[in-house]
Short mmCIF file of C-alpha atoms in Angstrom, two decimals:
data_model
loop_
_atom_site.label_atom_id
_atom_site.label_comp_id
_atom_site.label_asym_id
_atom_site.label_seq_id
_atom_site.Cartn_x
_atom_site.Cartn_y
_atom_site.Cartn_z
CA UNK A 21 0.00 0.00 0.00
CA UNK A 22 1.29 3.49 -0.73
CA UNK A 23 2.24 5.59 1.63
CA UNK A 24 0.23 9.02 1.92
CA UNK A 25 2.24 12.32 1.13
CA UNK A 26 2.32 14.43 3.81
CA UNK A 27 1.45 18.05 3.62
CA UNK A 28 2.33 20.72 6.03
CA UNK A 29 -0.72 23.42 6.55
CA UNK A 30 0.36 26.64 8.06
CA UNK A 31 -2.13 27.93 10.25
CA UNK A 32 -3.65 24.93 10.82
CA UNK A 33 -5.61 25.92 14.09
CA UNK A 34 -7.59 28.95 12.22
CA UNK A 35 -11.00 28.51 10.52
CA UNK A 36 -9.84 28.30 7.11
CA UNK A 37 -6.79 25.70 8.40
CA UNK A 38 -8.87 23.25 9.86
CA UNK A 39 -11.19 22.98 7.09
CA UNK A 40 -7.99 22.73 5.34
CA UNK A 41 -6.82 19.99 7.11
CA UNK A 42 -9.89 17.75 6.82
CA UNK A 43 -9.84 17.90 3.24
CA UNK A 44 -6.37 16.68 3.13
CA UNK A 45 -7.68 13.42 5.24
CA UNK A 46 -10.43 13.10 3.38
CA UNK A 47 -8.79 13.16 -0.05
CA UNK A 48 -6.11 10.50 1.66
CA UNK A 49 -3.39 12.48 1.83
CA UNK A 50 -1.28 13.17 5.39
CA UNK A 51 -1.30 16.63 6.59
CA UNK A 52 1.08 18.32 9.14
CA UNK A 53 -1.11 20.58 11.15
CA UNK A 54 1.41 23.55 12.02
CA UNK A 55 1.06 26.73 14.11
CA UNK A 56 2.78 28.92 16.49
CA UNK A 57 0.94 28.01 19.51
CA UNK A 58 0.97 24.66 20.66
CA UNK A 59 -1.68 24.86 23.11
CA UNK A 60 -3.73 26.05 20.32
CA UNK A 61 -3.29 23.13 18.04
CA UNK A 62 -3.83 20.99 20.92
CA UNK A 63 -7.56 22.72 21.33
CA UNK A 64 -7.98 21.68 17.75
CA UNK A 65 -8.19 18.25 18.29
CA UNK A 66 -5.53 17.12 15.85
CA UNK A 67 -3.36 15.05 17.97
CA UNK A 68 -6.35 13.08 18.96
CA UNK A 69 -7.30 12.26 15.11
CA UNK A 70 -3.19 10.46 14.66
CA UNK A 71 -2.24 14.28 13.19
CA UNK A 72 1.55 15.41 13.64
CA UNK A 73 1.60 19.01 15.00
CA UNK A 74 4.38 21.23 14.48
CA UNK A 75 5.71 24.37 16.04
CA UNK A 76 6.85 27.64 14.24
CA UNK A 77 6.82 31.01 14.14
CA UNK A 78 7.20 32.62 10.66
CA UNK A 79 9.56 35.00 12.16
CA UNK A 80 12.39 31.81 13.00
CA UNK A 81 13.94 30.49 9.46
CA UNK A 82 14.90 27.30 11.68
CA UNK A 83 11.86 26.58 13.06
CA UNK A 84 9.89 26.61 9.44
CA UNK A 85 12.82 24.18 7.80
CA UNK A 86 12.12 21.87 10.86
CA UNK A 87 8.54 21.99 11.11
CA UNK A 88 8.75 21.72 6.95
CA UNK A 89 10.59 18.23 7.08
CA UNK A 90 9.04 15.26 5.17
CA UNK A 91 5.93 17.43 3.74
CA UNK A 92 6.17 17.55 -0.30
CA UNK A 93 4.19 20.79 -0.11
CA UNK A 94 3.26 23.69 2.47
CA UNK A 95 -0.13 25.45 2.55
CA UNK A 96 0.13 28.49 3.89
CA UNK A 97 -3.93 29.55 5.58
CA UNK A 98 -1.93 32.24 8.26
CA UNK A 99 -2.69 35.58 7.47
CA UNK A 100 -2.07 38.04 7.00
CA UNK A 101 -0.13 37.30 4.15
CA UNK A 102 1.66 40.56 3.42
CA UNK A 103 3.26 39.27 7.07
CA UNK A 104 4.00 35.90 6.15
CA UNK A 105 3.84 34.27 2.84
CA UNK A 106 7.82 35.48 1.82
CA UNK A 107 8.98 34.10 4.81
CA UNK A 108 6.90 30.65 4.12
CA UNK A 109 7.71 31.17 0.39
CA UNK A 110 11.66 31.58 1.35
CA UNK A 111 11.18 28.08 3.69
CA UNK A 112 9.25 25.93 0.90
CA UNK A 113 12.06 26.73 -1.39
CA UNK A 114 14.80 25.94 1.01
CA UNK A 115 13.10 23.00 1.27
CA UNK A 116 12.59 22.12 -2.57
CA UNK A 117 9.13 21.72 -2.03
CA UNK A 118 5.66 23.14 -3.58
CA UNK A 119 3.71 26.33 -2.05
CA UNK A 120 0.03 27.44 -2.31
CA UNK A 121 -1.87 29.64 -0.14
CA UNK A 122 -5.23 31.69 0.16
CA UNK A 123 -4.55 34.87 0.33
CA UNK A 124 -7.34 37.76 -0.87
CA UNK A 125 -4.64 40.06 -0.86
CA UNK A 126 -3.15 41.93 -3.89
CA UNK A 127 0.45 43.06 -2.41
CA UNK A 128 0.93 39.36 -1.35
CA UNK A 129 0.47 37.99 -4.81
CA UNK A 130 2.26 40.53 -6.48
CA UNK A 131 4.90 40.02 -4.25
CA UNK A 132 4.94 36.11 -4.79
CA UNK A 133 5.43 36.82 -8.38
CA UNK A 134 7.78 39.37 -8.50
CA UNK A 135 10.54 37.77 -5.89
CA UNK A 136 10.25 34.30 -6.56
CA UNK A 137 9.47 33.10 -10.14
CA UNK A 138 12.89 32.99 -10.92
CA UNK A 139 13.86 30.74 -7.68
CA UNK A 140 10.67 28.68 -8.08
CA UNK A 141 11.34 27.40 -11.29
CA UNK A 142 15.38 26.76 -11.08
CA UNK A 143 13.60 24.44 -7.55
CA UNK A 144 11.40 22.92 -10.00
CA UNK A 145 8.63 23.32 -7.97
CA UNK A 146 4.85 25.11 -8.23
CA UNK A 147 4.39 27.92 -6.12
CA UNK A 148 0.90 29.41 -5.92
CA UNK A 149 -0.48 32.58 -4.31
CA UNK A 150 -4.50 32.84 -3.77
CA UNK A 151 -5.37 28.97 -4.67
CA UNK A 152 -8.62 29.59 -2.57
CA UNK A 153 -12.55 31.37 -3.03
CA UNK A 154 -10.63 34.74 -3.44
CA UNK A 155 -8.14 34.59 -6.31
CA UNK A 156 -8.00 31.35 -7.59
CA UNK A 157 -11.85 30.04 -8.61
CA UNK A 158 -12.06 33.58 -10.32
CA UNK A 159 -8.96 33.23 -12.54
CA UNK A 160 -10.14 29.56 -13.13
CA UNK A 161 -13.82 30.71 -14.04
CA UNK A 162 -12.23 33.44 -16.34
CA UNK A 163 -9.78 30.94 -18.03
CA UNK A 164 -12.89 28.34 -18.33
CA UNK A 165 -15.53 30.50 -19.96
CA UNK A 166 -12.50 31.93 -22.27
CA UNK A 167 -12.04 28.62 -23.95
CA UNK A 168 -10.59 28.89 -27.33
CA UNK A 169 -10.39 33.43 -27.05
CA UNK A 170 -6.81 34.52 -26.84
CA UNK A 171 -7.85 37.76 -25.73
CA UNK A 172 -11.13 39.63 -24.16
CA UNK A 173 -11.71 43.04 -24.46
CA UNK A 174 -13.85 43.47 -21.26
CA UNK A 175 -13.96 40.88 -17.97
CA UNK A 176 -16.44 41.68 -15.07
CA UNK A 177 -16.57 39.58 -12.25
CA UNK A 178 -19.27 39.95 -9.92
CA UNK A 179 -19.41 38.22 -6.29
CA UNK A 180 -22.54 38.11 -4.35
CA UNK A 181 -22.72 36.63 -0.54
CA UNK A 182 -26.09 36.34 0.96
CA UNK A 183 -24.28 37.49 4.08
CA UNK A 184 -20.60 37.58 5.24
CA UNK A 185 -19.68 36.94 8.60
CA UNK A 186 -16.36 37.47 9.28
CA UNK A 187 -13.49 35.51 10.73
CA UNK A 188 -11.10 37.15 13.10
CA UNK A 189 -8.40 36.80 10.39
CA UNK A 190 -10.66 38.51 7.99
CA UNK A 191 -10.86 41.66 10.02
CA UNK A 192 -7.24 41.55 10.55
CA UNK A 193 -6.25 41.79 6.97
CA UNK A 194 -9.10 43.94 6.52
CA UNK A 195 -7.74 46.64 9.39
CA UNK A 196 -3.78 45.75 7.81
CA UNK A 197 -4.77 45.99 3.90
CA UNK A 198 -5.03 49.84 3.22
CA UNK A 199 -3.07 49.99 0.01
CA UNK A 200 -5.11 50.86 -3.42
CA UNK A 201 -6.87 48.16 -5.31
CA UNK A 202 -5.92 47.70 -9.23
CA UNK A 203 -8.47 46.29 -11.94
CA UNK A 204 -7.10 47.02 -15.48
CA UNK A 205 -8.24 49.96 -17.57
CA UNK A 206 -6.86 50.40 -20.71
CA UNK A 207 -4.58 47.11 -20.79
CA UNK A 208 -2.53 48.52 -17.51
CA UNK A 209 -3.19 47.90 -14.38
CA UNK A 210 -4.63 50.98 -12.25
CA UNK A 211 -5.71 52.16 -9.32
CA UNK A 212 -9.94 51.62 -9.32
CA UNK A 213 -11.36 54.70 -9.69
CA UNK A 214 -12.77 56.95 -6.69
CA UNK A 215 -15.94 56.46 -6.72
CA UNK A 216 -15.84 52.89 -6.76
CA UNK A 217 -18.35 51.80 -9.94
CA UNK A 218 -21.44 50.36 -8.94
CA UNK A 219 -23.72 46.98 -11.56
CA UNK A 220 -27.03 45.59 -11.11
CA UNK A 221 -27.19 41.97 -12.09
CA UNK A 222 -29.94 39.35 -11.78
CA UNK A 223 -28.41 35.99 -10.47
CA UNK A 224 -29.72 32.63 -9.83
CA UNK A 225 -31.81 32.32 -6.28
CA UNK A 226 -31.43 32.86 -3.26
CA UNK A 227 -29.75 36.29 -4.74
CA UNK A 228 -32.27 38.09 -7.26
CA UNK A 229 -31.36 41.21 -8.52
CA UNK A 230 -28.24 42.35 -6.68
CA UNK A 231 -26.45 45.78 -6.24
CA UNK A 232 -22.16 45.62 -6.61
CA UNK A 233 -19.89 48.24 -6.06
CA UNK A 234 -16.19 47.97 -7.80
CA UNK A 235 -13.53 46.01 -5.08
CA UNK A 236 -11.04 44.01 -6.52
CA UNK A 237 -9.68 41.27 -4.66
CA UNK A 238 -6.38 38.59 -5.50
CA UNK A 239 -7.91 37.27 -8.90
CA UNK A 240 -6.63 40.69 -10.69
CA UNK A 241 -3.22 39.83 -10.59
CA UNK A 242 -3.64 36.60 -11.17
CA UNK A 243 -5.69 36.87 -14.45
CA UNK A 244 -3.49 39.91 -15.33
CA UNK A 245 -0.24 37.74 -15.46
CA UNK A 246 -1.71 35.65 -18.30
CA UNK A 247 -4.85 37.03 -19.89
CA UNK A 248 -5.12 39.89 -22.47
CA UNK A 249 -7.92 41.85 -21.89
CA UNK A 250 -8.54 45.72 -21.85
CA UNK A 251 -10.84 45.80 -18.98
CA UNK A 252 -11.03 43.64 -15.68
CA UNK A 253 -13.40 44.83 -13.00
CA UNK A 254 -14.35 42.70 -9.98
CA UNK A 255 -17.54 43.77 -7.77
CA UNK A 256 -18.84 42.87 -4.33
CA UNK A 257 -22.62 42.70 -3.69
CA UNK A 258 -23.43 45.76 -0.88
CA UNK A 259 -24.78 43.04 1.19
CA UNK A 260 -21.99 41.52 1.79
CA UNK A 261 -19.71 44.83 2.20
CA UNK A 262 -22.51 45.98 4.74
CA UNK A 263 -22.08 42.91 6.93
CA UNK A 264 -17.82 42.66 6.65
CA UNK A 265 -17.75 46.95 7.51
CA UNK A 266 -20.31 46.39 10.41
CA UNK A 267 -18.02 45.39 13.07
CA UNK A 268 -20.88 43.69 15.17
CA UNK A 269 -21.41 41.23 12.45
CA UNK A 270 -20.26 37.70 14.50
CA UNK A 271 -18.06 35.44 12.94
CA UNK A 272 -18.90 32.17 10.96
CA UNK A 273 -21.24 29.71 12.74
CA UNK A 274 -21.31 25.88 12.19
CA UNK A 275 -24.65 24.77 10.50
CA UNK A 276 -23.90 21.08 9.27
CA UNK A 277 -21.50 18.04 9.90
CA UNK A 278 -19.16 19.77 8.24
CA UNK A 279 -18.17 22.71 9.87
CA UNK A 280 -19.99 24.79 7.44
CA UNK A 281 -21.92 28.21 7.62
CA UNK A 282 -25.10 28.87 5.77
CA UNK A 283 -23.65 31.15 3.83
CA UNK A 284 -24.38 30.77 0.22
CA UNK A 285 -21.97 32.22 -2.83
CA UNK A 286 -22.53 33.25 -6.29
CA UNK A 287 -19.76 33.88 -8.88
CA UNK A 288 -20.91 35.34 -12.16
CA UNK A 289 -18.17 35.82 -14.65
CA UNK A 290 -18.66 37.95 -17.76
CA UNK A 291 -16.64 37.88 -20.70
CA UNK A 292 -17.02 40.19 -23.91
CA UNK A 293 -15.34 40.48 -27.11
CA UNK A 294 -16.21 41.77 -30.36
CA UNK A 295 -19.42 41.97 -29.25
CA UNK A 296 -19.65 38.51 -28.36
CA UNK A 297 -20.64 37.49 -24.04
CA UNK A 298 -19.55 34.79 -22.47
CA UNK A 299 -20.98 34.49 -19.05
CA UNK A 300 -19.91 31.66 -16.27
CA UNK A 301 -21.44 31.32 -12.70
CA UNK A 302 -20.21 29.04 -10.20
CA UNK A 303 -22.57 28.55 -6.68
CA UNK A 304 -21.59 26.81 -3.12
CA UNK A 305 -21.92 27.22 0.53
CA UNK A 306 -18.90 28.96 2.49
CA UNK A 307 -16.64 30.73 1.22
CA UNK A 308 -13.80 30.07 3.57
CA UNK A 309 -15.37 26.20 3.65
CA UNK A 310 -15.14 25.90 -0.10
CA UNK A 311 -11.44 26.95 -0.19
CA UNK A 312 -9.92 23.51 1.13
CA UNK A 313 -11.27 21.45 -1.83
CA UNK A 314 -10.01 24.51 -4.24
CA UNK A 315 -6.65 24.34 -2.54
CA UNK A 316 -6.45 20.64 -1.98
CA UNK A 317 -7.58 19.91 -5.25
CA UNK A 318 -4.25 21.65 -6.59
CA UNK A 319 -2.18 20.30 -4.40
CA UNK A 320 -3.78 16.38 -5.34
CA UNK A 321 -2.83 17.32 -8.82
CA UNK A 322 0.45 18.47 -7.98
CA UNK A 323 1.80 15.92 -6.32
CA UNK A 324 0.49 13.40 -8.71
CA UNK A 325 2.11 15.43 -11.83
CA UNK A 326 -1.41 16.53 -13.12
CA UNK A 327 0.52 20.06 -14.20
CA UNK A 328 1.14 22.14 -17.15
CA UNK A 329 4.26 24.27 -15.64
CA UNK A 330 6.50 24.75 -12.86
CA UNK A 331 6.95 27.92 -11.46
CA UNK A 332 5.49 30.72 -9.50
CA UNK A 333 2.23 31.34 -11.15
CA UNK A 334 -1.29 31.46 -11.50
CA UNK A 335 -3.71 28.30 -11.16
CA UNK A 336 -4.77 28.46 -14.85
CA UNK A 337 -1.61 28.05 -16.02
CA UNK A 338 -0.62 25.50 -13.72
CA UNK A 339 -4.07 23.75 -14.03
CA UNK A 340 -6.25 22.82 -16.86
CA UNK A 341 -9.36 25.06 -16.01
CA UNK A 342 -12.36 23.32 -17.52
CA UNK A 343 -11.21 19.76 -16.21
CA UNK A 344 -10.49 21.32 -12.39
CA UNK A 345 -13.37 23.11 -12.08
CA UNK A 346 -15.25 19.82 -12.90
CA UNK A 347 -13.37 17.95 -10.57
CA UNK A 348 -14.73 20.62 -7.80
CA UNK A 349 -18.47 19.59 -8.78
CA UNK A 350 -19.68 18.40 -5.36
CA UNK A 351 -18.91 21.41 -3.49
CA UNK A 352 -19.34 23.78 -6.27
CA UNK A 353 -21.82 24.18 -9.29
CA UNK A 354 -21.04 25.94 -12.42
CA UNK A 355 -23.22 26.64 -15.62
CA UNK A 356 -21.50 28.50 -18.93
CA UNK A 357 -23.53 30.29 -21.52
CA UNK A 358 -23.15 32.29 -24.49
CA UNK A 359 -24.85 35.54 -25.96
#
């Protein structure tokens, strides 16, 4: 019998993590629950399901390598990532081994890119920023509904949560992420403009007819890196900005056997050129919930060679699009059409 491949998850005691690290058991693989509290990862119950925890601090080079020993790839749920994906990044390639993480950040992702493509692919290994809800299933969905087009000249993505109760690390970022968003206008990537612009689409129930105003998140670097297009926008629904700017919304609350909230997600993707719309929208429960099969999805392929490149890069050019979207079909529904 083969012997599971371990994989380390950084973070492994937050909400995201330990999602994160059921998914890994689930999909038979061996994860390394790793944090910088043990007493923390001992409230987490992981030692009592046969998991190895690990102790490290992001800040201590020596303490990543040995809590990075054995695992064939790290996934990094700690935020914020501005404070620790290089570090983590710096320790998986020490280590020769792959990197993914969920970050909703721009600066991380640009960041990723920019200081270790080079070292990623002389390590021969895949490094991925934002492999999670924010990020990654948007470049996918663009990528998907693109098909054949080598270029688009307008991309909107639209998000709509029926509510958004944040997680502690949510607010975090939120309170540490003050730089500008990009989109692209004109083929360059800009600042969005003050105001932010504001759609009206009509999506699939429980949503209706649904108000967005323009906030990028980690999918516009992404898609920028490898898709021509003269104009991508991405826009919340109000609801959900309402609930994560309230600062009495409560966090995430456990509704099933999974762990999961009741939150419900709509992606709508909308793709134009020449006249010609393309429009893809992918529906699920949880956001944060829904990013452990995204990321251990990729990380399955991965290790089983399932890859088109090596590198630091995007999921759609690791990852055929159509085929790992599919392969996401229990926890994620997705319908294309064409106008």
């Amino acid at each position: 019998m083969k012997t599971p491949q371990s994989v380390a998850v950084l973070g492994a005691n937050g909400h995201t993590g330990r999602f994160v690290v059921a998914e890994l058991l689930r999909r038979g693989l061996k994860p390394i629950a790793i944090g910088r509290n043990a007493e923390r990862l001992a409230a987490a119950g992981f030692m009592e399901r046969g998991i190895e925890c690990r102790e490290a601090s992001v800040e201590d080079d020596e303490e990543l390598d040995r809590a990075l020993a054995g695992a064939a790839a790290i996934i990094n749920c700690a935020g914020p990532f501005m404070d620790t994906a290089d570090a983590v990044v710096r320790a998986a390639l020490r280590a020769g081994i792959h990197y993914l993480d969920v970050t909703a950040e721009q600066p991380s992702v640009q960041a990723t890119f920019e200081r270790h493509e080079v070292a990623a692919r002389e390590a021969g290994v895949v490094v991925i920023p934002a492999m999670g809800f924010y990020g990654g299933l948007a470049d996918l969905l663009v990528t998907a509904v693109m098909d054949e087009w080598e270029h688009a000249d307008d991309i909107e993505i639209r998000i709509a949560l029926d509510s958004w109760l944040p997680t502690r690390g949510t607010r975090v970022t939120g309170e540490r992420n003050t730089v500008r968003r990009l989109a692209v206008s004109g083929g360059q990537l800009e600042p969005v403009h003050q105001p932010p612009a504001e759609r009206i689409s009509t999506l699939p129930a429980p949503f209706g007819q649904q108000t967005f105003v323009e906030i990028p998140f980690s999918e516009v670097p992404l898609i920028a890196r490898h898709v021509r297009t003269k104009e991508l926008h991405t826009f919340l629904s109000t609801v959900a900005l309402r609930d994560v700017r309230d600062p009495s919304t409560p966090p995430p609350q456990a509704v099933d056997e999974f762990g999961r909230s009741a939150q419900r997600f709509a992606v709508e993707v909308i793709v134009t050129q020449e006249g010609v719309r393309r429009r893809i929208i992918a529906q699920g429960q949880d956001i944060y919930a829904v990013s452990a099969p995204i990321i251990c999805e990729a990380v399955q392929r991965i290790l089983s060679g399932e890859i088109r490149d090596i590198g630091a890069k995007p999921p759609a050019e690791i990852f055929n699009a159509a085929s790992f979207l599919q392969a996401l079909g229990p926890d994620l529904s997705v319908e294309i059409s064409e106008t």
